[in-house]
Tab-separated table of C-alpha atoms and ligand atoms in Angstrom:
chain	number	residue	atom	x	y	z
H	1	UNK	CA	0.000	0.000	0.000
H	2	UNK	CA	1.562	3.329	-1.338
H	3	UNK	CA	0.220	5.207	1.911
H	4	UNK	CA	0.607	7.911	3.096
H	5	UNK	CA	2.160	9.983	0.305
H	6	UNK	CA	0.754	13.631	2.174
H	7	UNK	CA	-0.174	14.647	5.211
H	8	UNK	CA	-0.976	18.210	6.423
H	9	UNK	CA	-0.224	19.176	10.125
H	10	UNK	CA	-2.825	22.071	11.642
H	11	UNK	CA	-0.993	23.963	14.174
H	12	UNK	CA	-2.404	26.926	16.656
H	13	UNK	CA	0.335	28.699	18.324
H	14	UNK	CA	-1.563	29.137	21.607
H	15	UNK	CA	1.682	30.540	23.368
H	16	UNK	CA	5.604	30.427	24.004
H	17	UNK	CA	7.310	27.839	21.704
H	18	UNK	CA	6.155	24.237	22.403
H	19	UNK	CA	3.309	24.065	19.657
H	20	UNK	CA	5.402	25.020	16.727
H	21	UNK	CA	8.096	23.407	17.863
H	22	UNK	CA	6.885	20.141	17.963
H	23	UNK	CA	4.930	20.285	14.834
H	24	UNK	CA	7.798	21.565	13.319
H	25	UNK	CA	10.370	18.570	14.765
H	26	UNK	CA	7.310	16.236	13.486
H	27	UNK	CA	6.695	17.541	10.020
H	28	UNK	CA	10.269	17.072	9.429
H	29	UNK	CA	10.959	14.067	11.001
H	30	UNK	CA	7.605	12.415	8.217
H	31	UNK	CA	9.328	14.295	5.436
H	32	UNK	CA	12.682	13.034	6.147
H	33	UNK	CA	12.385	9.583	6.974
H	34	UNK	CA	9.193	8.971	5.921
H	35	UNK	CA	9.470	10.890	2.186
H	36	UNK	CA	6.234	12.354	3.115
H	37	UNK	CA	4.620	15.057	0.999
H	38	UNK	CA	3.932	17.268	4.393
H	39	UNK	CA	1.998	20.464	4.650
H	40	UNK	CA	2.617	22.386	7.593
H	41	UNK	CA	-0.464	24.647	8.492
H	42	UNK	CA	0.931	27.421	10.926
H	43	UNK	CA	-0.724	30.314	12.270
H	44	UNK	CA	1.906	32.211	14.017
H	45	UNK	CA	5.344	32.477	11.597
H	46	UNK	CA	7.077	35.300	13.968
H	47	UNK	CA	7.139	32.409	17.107
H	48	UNK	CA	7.928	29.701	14.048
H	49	UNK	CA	10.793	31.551	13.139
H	50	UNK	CA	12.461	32.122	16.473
H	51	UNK	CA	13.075	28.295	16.569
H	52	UNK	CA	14.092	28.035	12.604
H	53	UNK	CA	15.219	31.472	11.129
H	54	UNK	CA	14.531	29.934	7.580
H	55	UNK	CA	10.955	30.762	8.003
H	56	UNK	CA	10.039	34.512	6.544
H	57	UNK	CA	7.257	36.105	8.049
H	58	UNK	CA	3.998	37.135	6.458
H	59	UNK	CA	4.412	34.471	3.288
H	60	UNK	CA	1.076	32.474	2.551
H	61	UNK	CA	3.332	29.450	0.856
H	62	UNK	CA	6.927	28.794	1.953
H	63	UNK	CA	9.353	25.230	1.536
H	64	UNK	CA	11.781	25.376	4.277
H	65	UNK	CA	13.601	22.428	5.135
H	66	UNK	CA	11.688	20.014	2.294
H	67	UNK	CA	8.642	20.924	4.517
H	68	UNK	CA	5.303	23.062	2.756
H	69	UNK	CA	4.689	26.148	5.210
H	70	UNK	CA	1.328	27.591	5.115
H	71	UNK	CA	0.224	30.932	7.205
H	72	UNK	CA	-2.524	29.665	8.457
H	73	UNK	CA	-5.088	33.027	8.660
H	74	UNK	CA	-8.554	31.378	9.230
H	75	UNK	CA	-9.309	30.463	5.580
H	76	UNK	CA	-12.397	30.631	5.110
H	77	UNK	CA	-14.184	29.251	1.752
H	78	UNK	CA	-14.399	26.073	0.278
H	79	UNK	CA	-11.142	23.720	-0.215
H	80	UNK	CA	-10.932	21.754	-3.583
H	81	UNK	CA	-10.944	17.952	-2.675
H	82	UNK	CA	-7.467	17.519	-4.486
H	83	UNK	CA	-6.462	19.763	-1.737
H	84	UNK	CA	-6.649	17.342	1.187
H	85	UNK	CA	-4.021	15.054	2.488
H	86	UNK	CA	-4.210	11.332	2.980
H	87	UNK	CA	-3.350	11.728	6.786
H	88	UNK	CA	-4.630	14.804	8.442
H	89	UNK	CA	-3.290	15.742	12.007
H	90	UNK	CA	-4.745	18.513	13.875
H	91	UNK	CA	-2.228	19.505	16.895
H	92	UNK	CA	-3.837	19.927	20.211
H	93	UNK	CA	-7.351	19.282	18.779
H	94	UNK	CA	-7.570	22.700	17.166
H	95	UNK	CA	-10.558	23.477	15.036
H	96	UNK	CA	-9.940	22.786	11.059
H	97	UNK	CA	-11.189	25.173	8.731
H	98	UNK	CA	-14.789	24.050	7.771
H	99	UNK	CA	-14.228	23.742	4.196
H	100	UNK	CA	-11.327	21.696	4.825
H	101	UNK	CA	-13.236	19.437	6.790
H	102	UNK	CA	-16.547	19.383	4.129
H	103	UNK	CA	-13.444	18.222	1.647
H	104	UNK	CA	-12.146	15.734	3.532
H	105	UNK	CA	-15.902	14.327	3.592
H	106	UNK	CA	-16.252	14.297	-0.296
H	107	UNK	CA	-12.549	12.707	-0.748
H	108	UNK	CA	-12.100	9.112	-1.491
H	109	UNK	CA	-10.349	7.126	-0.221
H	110	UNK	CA	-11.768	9.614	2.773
H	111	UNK	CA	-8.254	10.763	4.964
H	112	UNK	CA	-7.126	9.326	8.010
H	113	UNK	CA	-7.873	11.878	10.727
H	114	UNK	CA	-5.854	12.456	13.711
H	115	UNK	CA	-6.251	14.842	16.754
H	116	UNK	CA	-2.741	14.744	18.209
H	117	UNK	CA	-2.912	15.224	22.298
H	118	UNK	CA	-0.309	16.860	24.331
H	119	UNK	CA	2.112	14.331	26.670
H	120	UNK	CA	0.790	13.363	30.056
H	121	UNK	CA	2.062	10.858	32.209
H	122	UNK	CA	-1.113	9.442	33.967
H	123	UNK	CA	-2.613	6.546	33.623
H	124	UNK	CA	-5.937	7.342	31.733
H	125	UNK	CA	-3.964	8.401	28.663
H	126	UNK	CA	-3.724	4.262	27.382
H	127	UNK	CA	-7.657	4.003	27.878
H	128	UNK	CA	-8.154	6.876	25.396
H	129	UNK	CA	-5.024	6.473	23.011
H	130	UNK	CA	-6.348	6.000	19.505
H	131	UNK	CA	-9.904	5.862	20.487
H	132	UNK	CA	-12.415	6.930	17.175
H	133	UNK	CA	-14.740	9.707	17.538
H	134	UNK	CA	-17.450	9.957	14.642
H	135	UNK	CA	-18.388	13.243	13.029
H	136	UNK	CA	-21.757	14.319	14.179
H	137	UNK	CA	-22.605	14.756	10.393
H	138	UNK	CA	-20.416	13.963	7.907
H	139	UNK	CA	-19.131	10.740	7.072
H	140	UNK	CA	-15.547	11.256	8.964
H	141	UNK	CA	-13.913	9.413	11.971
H	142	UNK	CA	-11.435	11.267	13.669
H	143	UNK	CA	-8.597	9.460	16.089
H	144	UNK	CA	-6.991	10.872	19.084
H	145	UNK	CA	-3.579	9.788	19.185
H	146	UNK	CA	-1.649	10.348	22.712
H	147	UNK	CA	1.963	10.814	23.155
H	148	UNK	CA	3.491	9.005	26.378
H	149	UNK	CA	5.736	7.093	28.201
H	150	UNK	CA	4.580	3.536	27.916
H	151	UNK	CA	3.726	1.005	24.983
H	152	UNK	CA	0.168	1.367	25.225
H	153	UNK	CA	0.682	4.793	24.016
H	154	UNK	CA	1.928	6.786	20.901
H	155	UNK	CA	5.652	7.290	22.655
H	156	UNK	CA	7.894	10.422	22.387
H	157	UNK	CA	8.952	12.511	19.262
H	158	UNK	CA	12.595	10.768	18.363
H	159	UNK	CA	14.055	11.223	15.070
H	160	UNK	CA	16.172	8.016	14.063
H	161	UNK	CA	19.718	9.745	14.424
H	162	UNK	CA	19.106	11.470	17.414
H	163	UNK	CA	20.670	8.631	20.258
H	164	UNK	CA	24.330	8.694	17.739
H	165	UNK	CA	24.628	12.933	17.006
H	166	UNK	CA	23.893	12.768	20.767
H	167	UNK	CA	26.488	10.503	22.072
H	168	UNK	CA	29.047	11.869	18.981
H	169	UNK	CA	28.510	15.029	20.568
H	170	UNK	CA	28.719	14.627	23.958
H	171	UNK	CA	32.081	12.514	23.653
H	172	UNK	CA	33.914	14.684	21.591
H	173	UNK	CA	35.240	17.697	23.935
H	174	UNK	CA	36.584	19.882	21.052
H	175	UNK	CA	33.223	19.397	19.565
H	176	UNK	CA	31.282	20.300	22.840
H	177	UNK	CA	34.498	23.502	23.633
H	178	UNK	CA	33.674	24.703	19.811
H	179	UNK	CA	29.934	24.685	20.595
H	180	UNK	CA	30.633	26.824	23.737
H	181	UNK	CA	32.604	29.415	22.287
H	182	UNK	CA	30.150	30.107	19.438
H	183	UNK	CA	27.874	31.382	22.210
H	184	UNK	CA	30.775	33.350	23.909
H	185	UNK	CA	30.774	30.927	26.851
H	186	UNK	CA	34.496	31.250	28.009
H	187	UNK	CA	36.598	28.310	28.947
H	188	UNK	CA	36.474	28.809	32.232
H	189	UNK	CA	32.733	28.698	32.350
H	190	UNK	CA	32.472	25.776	30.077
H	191	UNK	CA	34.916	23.897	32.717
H	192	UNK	CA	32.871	24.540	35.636
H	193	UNK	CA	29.437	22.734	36.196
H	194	UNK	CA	26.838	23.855	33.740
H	195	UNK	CA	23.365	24.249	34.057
H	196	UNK	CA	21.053	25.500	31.388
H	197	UNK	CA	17.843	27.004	32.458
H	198	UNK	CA	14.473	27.105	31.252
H	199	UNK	CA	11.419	27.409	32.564
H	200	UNK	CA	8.430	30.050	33.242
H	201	UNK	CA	8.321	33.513	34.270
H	202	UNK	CA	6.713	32.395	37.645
H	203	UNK	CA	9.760	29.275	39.015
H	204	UNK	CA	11.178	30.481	42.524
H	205	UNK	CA	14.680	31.316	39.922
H	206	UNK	CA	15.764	33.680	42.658
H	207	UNK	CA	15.513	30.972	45.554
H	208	UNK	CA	17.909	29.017	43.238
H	209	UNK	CA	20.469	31.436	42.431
H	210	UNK	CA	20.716	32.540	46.483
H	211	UNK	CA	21.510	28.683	46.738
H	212	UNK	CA	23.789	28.593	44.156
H	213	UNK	CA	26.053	31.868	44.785
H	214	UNK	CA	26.100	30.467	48.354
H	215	UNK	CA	27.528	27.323	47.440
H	216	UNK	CA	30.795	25.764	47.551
H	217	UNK	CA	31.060	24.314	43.757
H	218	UNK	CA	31.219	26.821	40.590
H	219	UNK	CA	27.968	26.901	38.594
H	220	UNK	CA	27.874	28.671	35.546
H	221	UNK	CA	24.161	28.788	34.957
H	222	UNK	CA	23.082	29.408	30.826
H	223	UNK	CA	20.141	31.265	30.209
H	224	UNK	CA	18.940	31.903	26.680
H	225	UNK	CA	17.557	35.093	26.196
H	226	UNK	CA	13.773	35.769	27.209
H	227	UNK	CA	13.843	33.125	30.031
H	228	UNK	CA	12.999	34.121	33.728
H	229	UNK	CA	14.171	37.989	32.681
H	230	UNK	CA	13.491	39.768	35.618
H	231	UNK	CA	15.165	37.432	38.160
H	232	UNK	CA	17.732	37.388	35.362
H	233	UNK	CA	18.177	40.947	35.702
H	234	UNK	CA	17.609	41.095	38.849
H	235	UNK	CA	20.947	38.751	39.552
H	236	UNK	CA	22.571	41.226	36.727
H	237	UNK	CA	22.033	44.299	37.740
H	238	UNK	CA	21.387	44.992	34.271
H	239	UNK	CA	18.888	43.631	31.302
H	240	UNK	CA	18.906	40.317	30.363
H	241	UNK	CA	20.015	40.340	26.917
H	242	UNK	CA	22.443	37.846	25.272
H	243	UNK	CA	26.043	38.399	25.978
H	244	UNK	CA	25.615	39.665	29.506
H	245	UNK	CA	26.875	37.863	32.820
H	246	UNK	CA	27.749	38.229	36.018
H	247	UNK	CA	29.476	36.711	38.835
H	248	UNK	CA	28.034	36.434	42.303
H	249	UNK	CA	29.961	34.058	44.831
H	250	UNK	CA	30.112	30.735	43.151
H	251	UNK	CA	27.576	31.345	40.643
H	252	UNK	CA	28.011	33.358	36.709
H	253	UNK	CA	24.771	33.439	35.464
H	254	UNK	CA	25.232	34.115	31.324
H	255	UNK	CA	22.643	35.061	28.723
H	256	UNK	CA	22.697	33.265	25.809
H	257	UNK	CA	20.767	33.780	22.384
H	258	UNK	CA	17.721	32.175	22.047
H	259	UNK	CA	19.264	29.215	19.923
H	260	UNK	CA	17.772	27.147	17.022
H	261	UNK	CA	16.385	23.351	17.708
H	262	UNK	CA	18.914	21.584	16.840
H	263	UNK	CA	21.537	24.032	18.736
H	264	UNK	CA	18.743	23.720	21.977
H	265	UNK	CA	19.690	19.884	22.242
H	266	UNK	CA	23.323	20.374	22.043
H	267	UNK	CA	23.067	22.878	24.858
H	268	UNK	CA	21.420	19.883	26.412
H	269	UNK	CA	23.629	17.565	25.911
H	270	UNK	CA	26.517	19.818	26.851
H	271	UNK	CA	25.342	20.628	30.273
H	272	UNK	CA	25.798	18.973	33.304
H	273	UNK	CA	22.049	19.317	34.590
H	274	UNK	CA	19.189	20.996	32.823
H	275	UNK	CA	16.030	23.143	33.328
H	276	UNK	CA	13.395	22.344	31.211
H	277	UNK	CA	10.281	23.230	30.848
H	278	UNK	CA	6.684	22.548	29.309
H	279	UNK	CA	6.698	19.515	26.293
H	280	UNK	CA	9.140	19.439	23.894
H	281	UNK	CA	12.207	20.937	25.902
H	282	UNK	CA	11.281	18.213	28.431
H	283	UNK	CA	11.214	15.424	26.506
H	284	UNK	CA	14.633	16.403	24.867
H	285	UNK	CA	16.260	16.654	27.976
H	286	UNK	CA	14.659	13.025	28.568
H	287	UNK	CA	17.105	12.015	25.154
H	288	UNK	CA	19.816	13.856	26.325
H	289	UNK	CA	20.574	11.101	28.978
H	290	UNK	CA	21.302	14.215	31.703
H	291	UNK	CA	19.398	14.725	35.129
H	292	UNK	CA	16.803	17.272	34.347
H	293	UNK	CA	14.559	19.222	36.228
H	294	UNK	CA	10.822	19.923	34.636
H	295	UNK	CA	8.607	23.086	34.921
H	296	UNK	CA	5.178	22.166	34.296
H	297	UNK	CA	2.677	24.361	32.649
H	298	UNK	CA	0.913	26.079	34.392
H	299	UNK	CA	-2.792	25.152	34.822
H	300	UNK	CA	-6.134	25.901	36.399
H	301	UNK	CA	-6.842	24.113	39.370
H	302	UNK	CA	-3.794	22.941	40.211
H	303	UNK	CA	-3.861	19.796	37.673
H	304	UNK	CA	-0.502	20.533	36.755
H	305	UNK	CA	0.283	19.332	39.936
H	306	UNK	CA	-1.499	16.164	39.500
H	307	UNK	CA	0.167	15.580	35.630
H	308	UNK	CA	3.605	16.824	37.746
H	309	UNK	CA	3.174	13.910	40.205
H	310	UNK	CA	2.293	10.919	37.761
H	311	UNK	CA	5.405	11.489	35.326
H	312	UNK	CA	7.657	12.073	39.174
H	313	UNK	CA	5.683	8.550	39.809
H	314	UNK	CA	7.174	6.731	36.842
H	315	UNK	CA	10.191	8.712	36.626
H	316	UNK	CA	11.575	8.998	40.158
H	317	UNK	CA	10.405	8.255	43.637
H	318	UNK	CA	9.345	11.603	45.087
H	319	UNK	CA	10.624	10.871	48.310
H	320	UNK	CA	14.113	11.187	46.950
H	321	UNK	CA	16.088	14.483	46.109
H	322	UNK	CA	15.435	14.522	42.222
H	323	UNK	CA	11.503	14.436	43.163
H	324	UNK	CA	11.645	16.380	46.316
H	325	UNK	CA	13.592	19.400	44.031
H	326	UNK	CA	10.844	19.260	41.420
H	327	UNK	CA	8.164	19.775	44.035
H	328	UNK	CA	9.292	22.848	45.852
H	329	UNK	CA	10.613	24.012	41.815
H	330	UNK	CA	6.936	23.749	41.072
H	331	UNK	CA	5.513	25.672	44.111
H	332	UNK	CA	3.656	21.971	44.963
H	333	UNK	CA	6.100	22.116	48.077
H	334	UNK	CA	6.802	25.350	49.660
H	335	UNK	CA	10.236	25.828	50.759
H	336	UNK	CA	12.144	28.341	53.624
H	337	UNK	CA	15.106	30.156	52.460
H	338	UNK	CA	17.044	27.873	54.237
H	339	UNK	CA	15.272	24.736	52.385
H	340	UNK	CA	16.801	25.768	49.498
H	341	UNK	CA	20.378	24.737	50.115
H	342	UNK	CA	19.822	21.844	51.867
H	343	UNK	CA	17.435	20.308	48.923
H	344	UNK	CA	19.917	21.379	46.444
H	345	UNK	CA	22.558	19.312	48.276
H	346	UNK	CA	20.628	16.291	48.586
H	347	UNK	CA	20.001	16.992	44.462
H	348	UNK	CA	24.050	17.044	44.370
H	349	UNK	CA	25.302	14.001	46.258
H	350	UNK	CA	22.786	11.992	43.946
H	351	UNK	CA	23.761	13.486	40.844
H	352	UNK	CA	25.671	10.219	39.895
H	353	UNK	CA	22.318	8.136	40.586
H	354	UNK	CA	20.306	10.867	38.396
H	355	UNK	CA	22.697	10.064	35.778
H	356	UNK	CA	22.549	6.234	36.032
H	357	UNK	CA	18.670	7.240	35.869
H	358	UNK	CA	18.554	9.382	33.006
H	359	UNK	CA	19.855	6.866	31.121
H	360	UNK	CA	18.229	3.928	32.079
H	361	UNK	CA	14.917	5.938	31.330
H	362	UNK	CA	16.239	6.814	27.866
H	363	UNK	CA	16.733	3.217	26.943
H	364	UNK	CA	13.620	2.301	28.430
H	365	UNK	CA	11.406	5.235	26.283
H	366	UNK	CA	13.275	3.855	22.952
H	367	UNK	CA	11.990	0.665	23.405
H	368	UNK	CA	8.215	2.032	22.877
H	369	UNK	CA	9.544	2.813	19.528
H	370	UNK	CA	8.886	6.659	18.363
H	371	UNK	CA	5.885	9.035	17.706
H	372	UNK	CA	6.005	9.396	14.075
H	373	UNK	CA	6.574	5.676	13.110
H	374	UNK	CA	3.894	4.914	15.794
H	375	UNK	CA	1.819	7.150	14.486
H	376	UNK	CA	1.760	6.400	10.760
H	377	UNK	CA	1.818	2.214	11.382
H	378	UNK	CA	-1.516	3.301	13.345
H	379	UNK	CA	-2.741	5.982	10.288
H	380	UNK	CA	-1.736	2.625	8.121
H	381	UNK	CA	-4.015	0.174	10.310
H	382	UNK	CA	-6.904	2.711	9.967
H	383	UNK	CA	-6.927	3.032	6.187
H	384	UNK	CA	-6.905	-0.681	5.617
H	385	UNK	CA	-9.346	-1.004	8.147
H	386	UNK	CA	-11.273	1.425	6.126
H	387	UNK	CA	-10.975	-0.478	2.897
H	388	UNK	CA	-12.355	-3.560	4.303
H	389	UNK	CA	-15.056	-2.220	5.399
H	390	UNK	CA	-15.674	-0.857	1.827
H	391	UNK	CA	-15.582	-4.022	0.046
Z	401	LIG	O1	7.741	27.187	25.084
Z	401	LIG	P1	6.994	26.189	25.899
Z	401	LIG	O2	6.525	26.654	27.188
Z	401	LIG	O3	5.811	25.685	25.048
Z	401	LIG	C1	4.595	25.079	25.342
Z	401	LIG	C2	3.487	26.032	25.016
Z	401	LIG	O4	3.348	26.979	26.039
Z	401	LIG	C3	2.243	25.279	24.800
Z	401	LIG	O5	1.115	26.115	24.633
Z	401	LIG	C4	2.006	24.294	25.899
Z	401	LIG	O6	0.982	23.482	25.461
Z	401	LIG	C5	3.226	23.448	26.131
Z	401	LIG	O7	4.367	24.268	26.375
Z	401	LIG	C6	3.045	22.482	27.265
Z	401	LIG	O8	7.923	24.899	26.148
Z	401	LIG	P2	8.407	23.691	25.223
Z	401	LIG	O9	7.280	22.754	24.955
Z	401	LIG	O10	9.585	23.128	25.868
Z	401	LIG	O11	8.839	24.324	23.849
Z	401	LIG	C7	9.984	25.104	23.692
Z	401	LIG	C8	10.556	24.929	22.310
Z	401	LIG	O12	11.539	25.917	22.081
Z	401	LIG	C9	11.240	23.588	22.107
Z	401	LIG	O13	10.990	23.120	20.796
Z	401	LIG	C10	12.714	23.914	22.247
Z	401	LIG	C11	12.760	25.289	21.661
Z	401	LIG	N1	13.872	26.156	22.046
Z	401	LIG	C12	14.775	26.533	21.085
Z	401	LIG	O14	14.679	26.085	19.920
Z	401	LIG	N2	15.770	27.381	21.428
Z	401	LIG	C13	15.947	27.854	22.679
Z	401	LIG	O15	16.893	28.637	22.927
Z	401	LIG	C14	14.996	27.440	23.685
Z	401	LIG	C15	15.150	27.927	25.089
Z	401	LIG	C16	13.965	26.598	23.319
């Protein structure tokens, strides 16, 4: 079966950079290894092109990377039936254009349809993975498909030479010094332990860096630009734009650029310990085999705290330090001044454990095999499906 040959990805910026930039890593992961025909559908190119500079702002049709960009403005109208893909994939269940979806009705063979869900830990996400849910009206099925962390779901984004540029990278030190220096990191820094840090506007980042400057062992803490800026500043005395750093008892805090994609993971892979924050950063610091700290997204009612708890559940045992750190990082916990220091310490004398850990977890995730092939062997079992229920 000659299927898929296209696929069109909808994708609604809602904010910061983890929409685009997963739709983008998946587009070109289908394209690449996959020799897809895919159609990225995009409605915000400024936040697109902070992650990929190739992308030009305020184009209606673009190719960057073998991938076809479209600005997404609400198109209204009717869509030719030629015009739809054989797999469609709306991102975060947004809401197709209406005469894309009365083409998709009147196609045949009709599409395979796929609402892909953002990454949760808990345990409902199997139950609903790949469930159908019928048009009210037209003759359509569409699929929710569920990232995650266990066989019985869609897995993590991982493109096939990820696990060797990784460990190229990380064991080749002129490689790694080179890297450095391009983002005017001196020696020095780069020699001392390195933490990159990202996360949201609201993480206790001041708690941390009173911990840090207090501390015996030099941290050289890497911030690209736009992260946590005003306790950035703050710790500056002066804005938080790339290039700037300071030096405060044992701790240099530096700005960096805000770097592309493929740059962000080998700032991952670089660093000793990393801050990451809502999807996609987190689940590259997952490949990056390095102890990692997630901010959760914030959400109402506290369920972030719940989603928090079930990935520290498979992940680590929250009693420990990696756990304990993530809960007081997250505001679940609420920590003294003085708590600070001591949790970090517990984080440091198991830093060779985390490492064992991250690793071990790595290995385990690759063996539920990755997103995109997941995702198109299950488009694949739908259309047949589909055709035998045509004969
Ligand atoms: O930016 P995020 O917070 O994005 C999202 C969105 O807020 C989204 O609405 C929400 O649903 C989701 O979080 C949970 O965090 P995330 O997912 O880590 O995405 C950041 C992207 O930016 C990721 O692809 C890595 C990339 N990046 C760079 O390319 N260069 C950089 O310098 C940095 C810091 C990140």
């Amino acid at each position: 079966m000659n299927f898929p040959r296209s696929l069109h990805l909808f994708c609604r910026v809602v904010d910061n950079y983890g929409d685009i930039g997963i739709c983008w890593r998946l587009a070109r992961q289908l394209q690449h290894e996959h020799a897809i025909a895919v159609t990225l559908w995009v409605d915000d190119l400024r936040s697109f092109q902070r992650l990929c500079p190739a992308v030009v702002n305020d184009v209606d049709t673009q190719h960057v990377a073998g991938v076809e960009v479209r600005h997404w403005r609400d198109q209204q109208g009717t869509f030719a039936v030629d015009e739809v893909a054989d797999i469609v994939i709306e991102f975060f269940g947004v809401d197709l254009p209406p005469g894309y979806i009365e083409a998709m009705a009147k196609r045949m063979p009709r599409p395979v349809w796929i609402n892909l869900e953002g990454l949760s830990a808990e345990e409902w996400v199997e139950g609903c993975h790949t469930l159908p849910s019928p048009h009210p009206r037209l003759p359509l099925t569409k699929h929710f498909f569920f990232p995650g962390f266990t066989a019985r779901t869609g897995g993590l984004l991982h493109e096939a030479a990820l696990e060797d540029e990784c460990a190229r990278f990380q064991s080749d030190p002129a490689a790694v010094a080179t890297f450095f220096s391009g983002l005017g990191v001196p020696a020095a820094e780069a020699a001392s332990f390195k933490v990159s840090l990202f996360c949201y506007p609201h993480a206790p980042v001041s708690a941390l860096f009173d911990t840090w400057r207090g501390g015996d062992a030099r941290i050289a803490c890497l911030v690209p630009e736009g992260v946590a800026a005003e306790a950035v500043s703050a710790f500056l005395g002066a804005g938080a734009i790339a290039g700037a750093a300071m030096t405060r008892g044992a701790l240099t805090v530096r700005v960096l650029p805000f770097v592309t994609q493929p740059d962000y993971d080998r700032l991952l892979w670089a660093c000793d310990l990393n801050f990451v924050r809502g999807e996609d950063s987190w689940v590259r610091a997952q490949w990056a085999g390095v102890p990692f700290v997630w901010h959760i997204y914030p959400q109402d009612n506290a369920l972030h705290h719940v989603k928090l708890r079930a990935f520290l559940q498979r992940y680590a045992d929250q009693a420990r330090s990696p756990g304990s750190l993530s809960l007081l990082w997250n505001g679940v916990t609420h920590g003294s001044a003085e708590a600070w220091p001591a949790q970090w310490h517990a984080f440091g004398a198991d830093m060779a454990e985390m490492t064992r850990r991250a690793v071990t977890w790595r290995q385990k995730m690759r063996e539920n095999g990755d997103l995109a092939g997941n995702l198109l062997r299950f488009a694949r079992a739908v259309r047949s499906a589909a055709e035998k229920s045509d004969v």
